[in-house]
Short mmCIF file of C-alpha atoms in Angstrom, two decimals:
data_model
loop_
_atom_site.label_atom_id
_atom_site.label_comp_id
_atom_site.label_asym_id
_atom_site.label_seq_id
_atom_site.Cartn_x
_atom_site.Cartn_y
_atom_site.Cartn_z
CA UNK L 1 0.00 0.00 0.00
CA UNK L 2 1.43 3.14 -0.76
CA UNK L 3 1.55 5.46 2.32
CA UNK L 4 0.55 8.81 0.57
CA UNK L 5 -0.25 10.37 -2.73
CA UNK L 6 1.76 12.34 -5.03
CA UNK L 7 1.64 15.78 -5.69
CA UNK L 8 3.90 16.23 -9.11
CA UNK L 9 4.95 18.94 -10.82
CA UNK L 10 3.48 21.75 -9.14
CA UNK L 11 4.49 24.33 -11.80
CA UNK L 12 2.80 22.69 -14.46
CA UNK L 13 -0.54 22.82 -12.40
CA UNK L 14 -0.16 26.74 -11.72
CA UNK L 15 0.14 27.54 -15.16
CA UNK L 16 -2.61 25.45 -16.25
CA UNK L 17 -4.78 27.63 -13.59
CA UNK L 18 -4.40 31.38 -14.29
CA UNK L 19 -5.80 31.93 -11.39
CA UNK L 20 -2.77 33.88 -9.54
CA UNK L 21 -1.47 37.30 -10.23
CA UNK L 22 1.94 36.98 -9.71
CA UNK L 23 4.17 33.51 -9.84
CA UNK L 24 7.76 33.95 -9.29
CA UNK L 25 10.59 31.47 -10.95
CA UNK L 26 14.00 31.78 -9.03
CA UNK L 27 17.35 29.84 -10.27
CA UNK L 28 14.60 27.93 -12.49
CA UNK L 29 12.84 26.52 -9.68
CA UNK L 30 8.77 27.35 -9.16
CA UNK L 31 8.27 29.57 -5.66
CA UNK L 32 5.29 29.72 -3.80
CA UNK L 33 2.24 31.93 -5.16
CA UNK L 34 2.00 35.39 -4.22
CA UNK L 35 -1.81 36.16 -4.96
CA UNK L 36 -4.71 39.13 -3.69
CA UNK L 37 -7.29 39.06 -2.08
CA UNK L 38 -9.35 39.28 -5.12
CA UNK L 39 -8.25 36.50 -6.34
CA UNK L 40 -9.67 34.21 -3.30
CA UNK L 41 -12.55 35.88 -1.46
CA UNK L 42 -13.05 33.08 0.76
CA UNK L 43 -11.21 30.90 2.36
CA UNK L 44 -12.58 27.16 2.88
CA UNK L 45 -11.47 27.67 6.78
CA UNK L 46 -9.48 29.68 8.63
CA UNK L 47 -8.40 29.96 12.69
CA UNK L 48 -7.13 32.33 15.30
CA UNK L 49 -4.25 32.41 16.15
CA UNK L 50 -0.95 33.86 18.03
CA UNK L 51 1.72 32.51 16.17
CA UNK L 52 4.50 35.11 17.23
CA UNK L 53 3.47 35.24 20.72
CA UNK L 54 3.09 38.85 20.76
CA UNK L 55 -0.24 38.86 21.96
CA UNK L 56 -1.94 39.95 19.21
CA UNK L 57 -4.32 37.12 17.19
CA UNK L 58 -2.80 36.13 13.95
CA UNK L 59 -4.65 34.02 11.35
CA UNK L 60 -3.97 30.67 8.93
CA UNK L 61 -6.08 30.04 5.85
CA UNK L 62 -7.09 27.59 3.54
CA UNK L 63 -7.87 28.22 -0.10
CA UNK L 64 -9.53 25.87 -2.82
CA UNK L 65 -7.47 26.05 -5.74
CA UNK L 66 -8.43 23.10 -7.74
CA UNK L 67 -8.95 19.02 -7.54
CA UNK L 68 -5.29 18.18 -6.44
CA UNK L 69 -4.21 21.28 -4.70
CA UNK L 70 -5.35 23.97 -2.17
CA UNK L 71 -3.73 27.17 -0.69
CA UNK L 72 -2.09 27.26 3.02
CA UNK L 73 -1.84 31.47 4.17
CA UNK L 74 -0.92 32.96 7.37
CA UNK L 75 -0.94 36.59 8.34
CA UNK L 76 0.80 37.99 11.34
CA UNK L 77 -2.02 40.64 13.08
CA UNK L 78 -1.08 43.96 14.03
CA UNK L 79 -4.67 44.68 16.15
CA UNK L 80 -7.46 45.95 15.09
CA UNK L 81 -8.29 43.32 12.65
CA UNK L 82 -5.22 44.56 10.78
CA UNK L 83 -2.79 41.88 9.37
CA UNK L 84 0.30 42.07 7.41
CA UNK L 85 0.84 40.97 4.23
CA UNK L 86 0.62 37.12 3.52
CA UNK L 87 2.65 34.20 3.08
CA UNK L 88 0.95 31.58 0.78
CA UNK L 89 1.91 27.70 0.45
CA UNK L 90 0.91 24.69 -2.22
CA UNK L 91 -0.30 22.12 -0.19
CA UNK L 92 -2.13 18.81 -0.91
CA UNK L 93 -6.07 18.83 -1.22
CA UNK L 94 -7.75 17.66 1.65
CA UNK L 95 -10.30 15.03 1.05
CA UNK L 96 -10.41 13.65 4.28
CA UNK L 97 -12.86 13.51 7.04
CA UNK L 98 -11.26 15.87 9.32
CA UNK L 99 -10.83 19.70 9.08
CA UNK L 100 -7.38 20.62 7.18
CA UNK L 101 -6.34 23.25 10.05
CA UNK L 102 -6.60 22.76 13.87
CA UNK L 103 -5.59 24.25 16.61
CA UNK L 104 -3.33 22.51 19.43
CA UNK L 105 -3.23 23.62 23.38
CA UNK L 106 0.44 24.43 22.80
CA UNK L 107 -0.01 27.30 20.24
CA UNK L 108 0.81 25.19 17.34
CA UNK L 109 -1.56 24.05 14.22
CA UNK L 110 -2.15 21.39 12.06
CA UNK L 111 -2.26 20.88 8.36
CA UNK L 112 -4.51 18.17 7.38
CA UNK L 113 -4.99 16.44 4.48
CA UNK L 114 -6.47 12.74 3.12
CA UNK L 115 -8.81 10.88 1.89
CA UNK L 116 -11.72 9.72 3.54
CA UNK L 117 -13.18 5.84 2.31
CA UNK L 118 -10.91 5.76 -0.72
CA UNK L 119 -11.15 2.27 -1.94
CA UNK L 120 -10.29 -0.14 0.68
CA UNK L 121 -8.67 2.66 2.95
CA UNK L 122 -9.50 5.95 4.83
CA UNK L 123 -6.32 7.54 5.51
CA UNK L 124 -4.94 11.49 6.64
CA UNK L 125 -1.84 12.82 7.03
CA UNK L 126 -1.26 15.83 9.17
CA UNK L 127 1.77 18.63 9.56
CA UNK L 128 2.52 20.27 12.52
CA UNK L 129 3.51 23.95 12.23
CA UNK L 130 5.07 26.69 14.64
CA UNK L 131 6.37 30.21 13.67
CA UNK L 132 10.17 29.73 14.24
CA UNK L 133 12.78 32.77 13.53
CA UNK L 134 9.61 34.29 11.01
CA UNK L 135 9.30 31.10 8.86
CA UNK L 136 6.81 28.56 9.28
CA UNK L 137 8.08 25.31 10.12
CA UNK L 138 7.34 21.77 9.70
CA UNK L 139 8.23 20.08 13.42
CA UNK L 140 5.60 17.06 13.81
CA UNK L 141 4.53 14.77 10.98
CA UNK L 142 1.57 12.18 11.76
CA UNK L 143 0.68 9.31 8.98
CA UNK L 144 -3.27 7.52 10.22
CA UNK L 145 -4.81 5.21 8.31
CA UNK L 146 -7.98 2.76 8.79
CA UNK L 147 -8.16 -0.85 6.65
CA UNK L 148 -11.97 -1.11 6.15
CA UNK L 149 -11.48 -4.72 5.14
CA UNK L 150 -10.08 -5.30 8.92
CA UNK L 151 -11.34 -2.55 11.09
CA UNK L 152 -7.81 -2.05 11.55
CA UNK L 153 -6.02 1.27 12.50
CA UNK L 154 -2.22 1.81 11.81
CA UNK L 155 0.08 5.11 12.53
CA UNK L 156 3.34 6.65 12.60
CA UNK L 157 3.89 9.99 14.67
CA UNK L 158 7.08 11.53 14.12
CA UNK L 159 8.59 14.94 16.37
CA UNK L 160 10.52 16.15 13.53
CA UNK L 161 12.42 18.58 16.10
CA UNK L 162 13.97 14.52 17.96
CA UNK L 163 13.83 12.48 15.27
CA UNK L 164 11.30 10.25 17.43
CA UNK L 165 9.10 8.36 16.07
CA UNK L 166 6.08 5.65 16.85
CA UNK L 167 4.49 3.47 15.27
CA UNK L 168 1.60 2.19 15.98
CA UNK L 169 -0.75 -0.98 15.24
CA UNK L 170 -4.09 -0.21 17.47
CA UNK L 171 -4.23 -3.01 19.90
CA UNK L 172 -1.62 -5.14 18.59
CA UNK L 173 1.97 -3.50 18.98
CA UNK L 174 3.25 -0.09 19.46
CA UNK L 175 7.46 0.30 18.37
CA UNK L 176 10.08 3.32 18.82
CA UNK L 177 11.69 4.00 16.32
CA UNK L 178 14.19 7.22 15.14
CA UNK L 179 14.62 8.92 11.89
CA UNK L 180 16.34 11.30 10.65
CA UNK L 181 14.48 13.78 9.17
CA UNK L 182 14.30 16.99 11.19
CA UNK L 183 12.52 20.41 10.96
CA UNK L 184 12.09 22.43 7.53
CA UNK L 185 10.47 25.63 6.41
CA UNK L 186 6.98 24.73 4.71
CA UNK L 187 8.31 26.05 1.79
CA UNK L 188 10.77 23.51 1.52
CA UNK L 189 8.21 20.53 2.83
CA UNK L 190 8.39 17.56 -0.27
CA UNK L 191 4.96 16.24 0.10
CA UNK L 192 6.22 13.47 -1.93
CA UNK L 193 8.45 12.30 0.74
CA UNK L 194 8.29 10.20 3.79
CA UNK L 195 10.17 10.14 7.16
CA UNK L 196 12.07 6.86 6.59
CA UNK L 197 11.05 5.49 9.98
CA UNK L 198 7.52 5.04 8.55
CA UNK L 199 8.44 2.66 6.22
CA UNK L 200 8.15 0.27 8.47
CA UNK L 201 4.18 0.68 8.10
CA UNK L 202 4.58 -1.54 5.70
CA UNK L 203 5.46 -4.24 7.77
CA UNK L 204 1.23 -4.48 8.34
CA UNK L 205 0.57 -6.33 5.43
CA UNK L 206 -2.11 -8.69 4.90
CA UNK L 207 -0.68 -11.24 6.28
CA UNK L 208 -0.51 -9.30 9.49
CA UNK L 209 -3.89 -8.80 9.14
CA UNK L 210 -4.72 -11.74 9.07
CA UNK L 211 -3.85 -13.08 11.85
CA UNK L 212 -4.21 -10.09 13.91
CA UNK L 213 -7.43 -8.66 12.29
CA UNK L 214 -8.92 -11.76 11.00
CA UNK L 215 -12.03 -12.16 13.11
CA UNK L 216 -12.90 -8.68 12.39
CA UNK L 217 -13.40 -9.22 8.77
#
């Protein structure tokens, strides 16, 4: 089973869109979309937030763009419902059954994304982001997915700050592992990739199932 979609060629989808009014190209490479509020009215969802811990309430957004992709923004707040100017990402679609930003007690959020009973799996993937030295960074990864065939529930959590990471077979087994991948500005984030420790996911193979899962079926 592969553990997560791919999201290729990114420039190619952007041009095909003309829906942003600036795209910048630096050392050949695509950038991340600069775009107006014109362009995208609403977002799909958005939270409050304090992100630089100045006190003030900040904001993330989400943006549909189109079937494969949507828009990640955050704006630092200056009071008075005034915010600066934004910082926009490329990041997956989410077609999964939980909301693609949440809020955690320790000031963080989540980027969510998935699919939600695709075939024989549902299945979401989530980032965790923090406002370190004014970038946003990537310091958690979490990988969930449910075999419908089974009723069986499989993870791998990974703090990208350590290296630590679990893995997790609901009921069965839970393993520490280490891997190591470590923090990275969003901007940099491959969504193709995966931290290497959750390869061994793939250790829960049918066979697995079977004998572990088996009555459930």
């Amino acid at each position: 089973m592969s553990l997560r979609p791919k999201y290729f060629n990114v420039a190619a989808v952007f041009a095909a869109t003309f829906v942003f009014t600036q795209s910048l190209f630096v050392d050949a490479s695509f950038a991340q979309p600069i775009f107006e509020d014109e362009t995208f009215p609403r977002p799909r969802q958005q939270v409050s937030i304090d992100l630089d811990g100045d006190g003030t309430p900040d904001r993330v957004l989400v943006y549909a763009l189109n079937r494969s992709f949507d828009i990640l923004s955050y704006e630092l707040g200056y009071g008075a419902d005034d915010f600066g100017e934004r910082e926009t990402f490329i990041v997956p679609v989410n077609r999964s059954d939980f909301d693609s930003l949440a809020l955690l007690p320790n000031g963080n959020v989540t980027l969510t994304w998935g699919c939600f009973a695709c075939g024989r799996y549902h299945s979401h993937t989530s980032l965790t982001l923090r406002l370190m030295n004014d970038h946003l960074q990537v310091i958690g990864y979490d990988h969930t997915y449910a075999d419908r065939m089974f009723a069986a529930v499989f993870s791998c959590s990974v703090n990208l700050i350590t290296g630590k990471t679990i893995i997790e077979a609901d009921d069965v087994e839970r393993i520490m592992l280490k891997t190591p991948e470590r923090t990275t500005h969003l901007k940099d984030y491959d969504f193709d990739s995966t931290p290497k420790a959750c390869g061994a996911l793939r250790k829960y193979d049918d066979a697995f199932m079977e004998m572990h899962f088996g009555d459930k079926r």
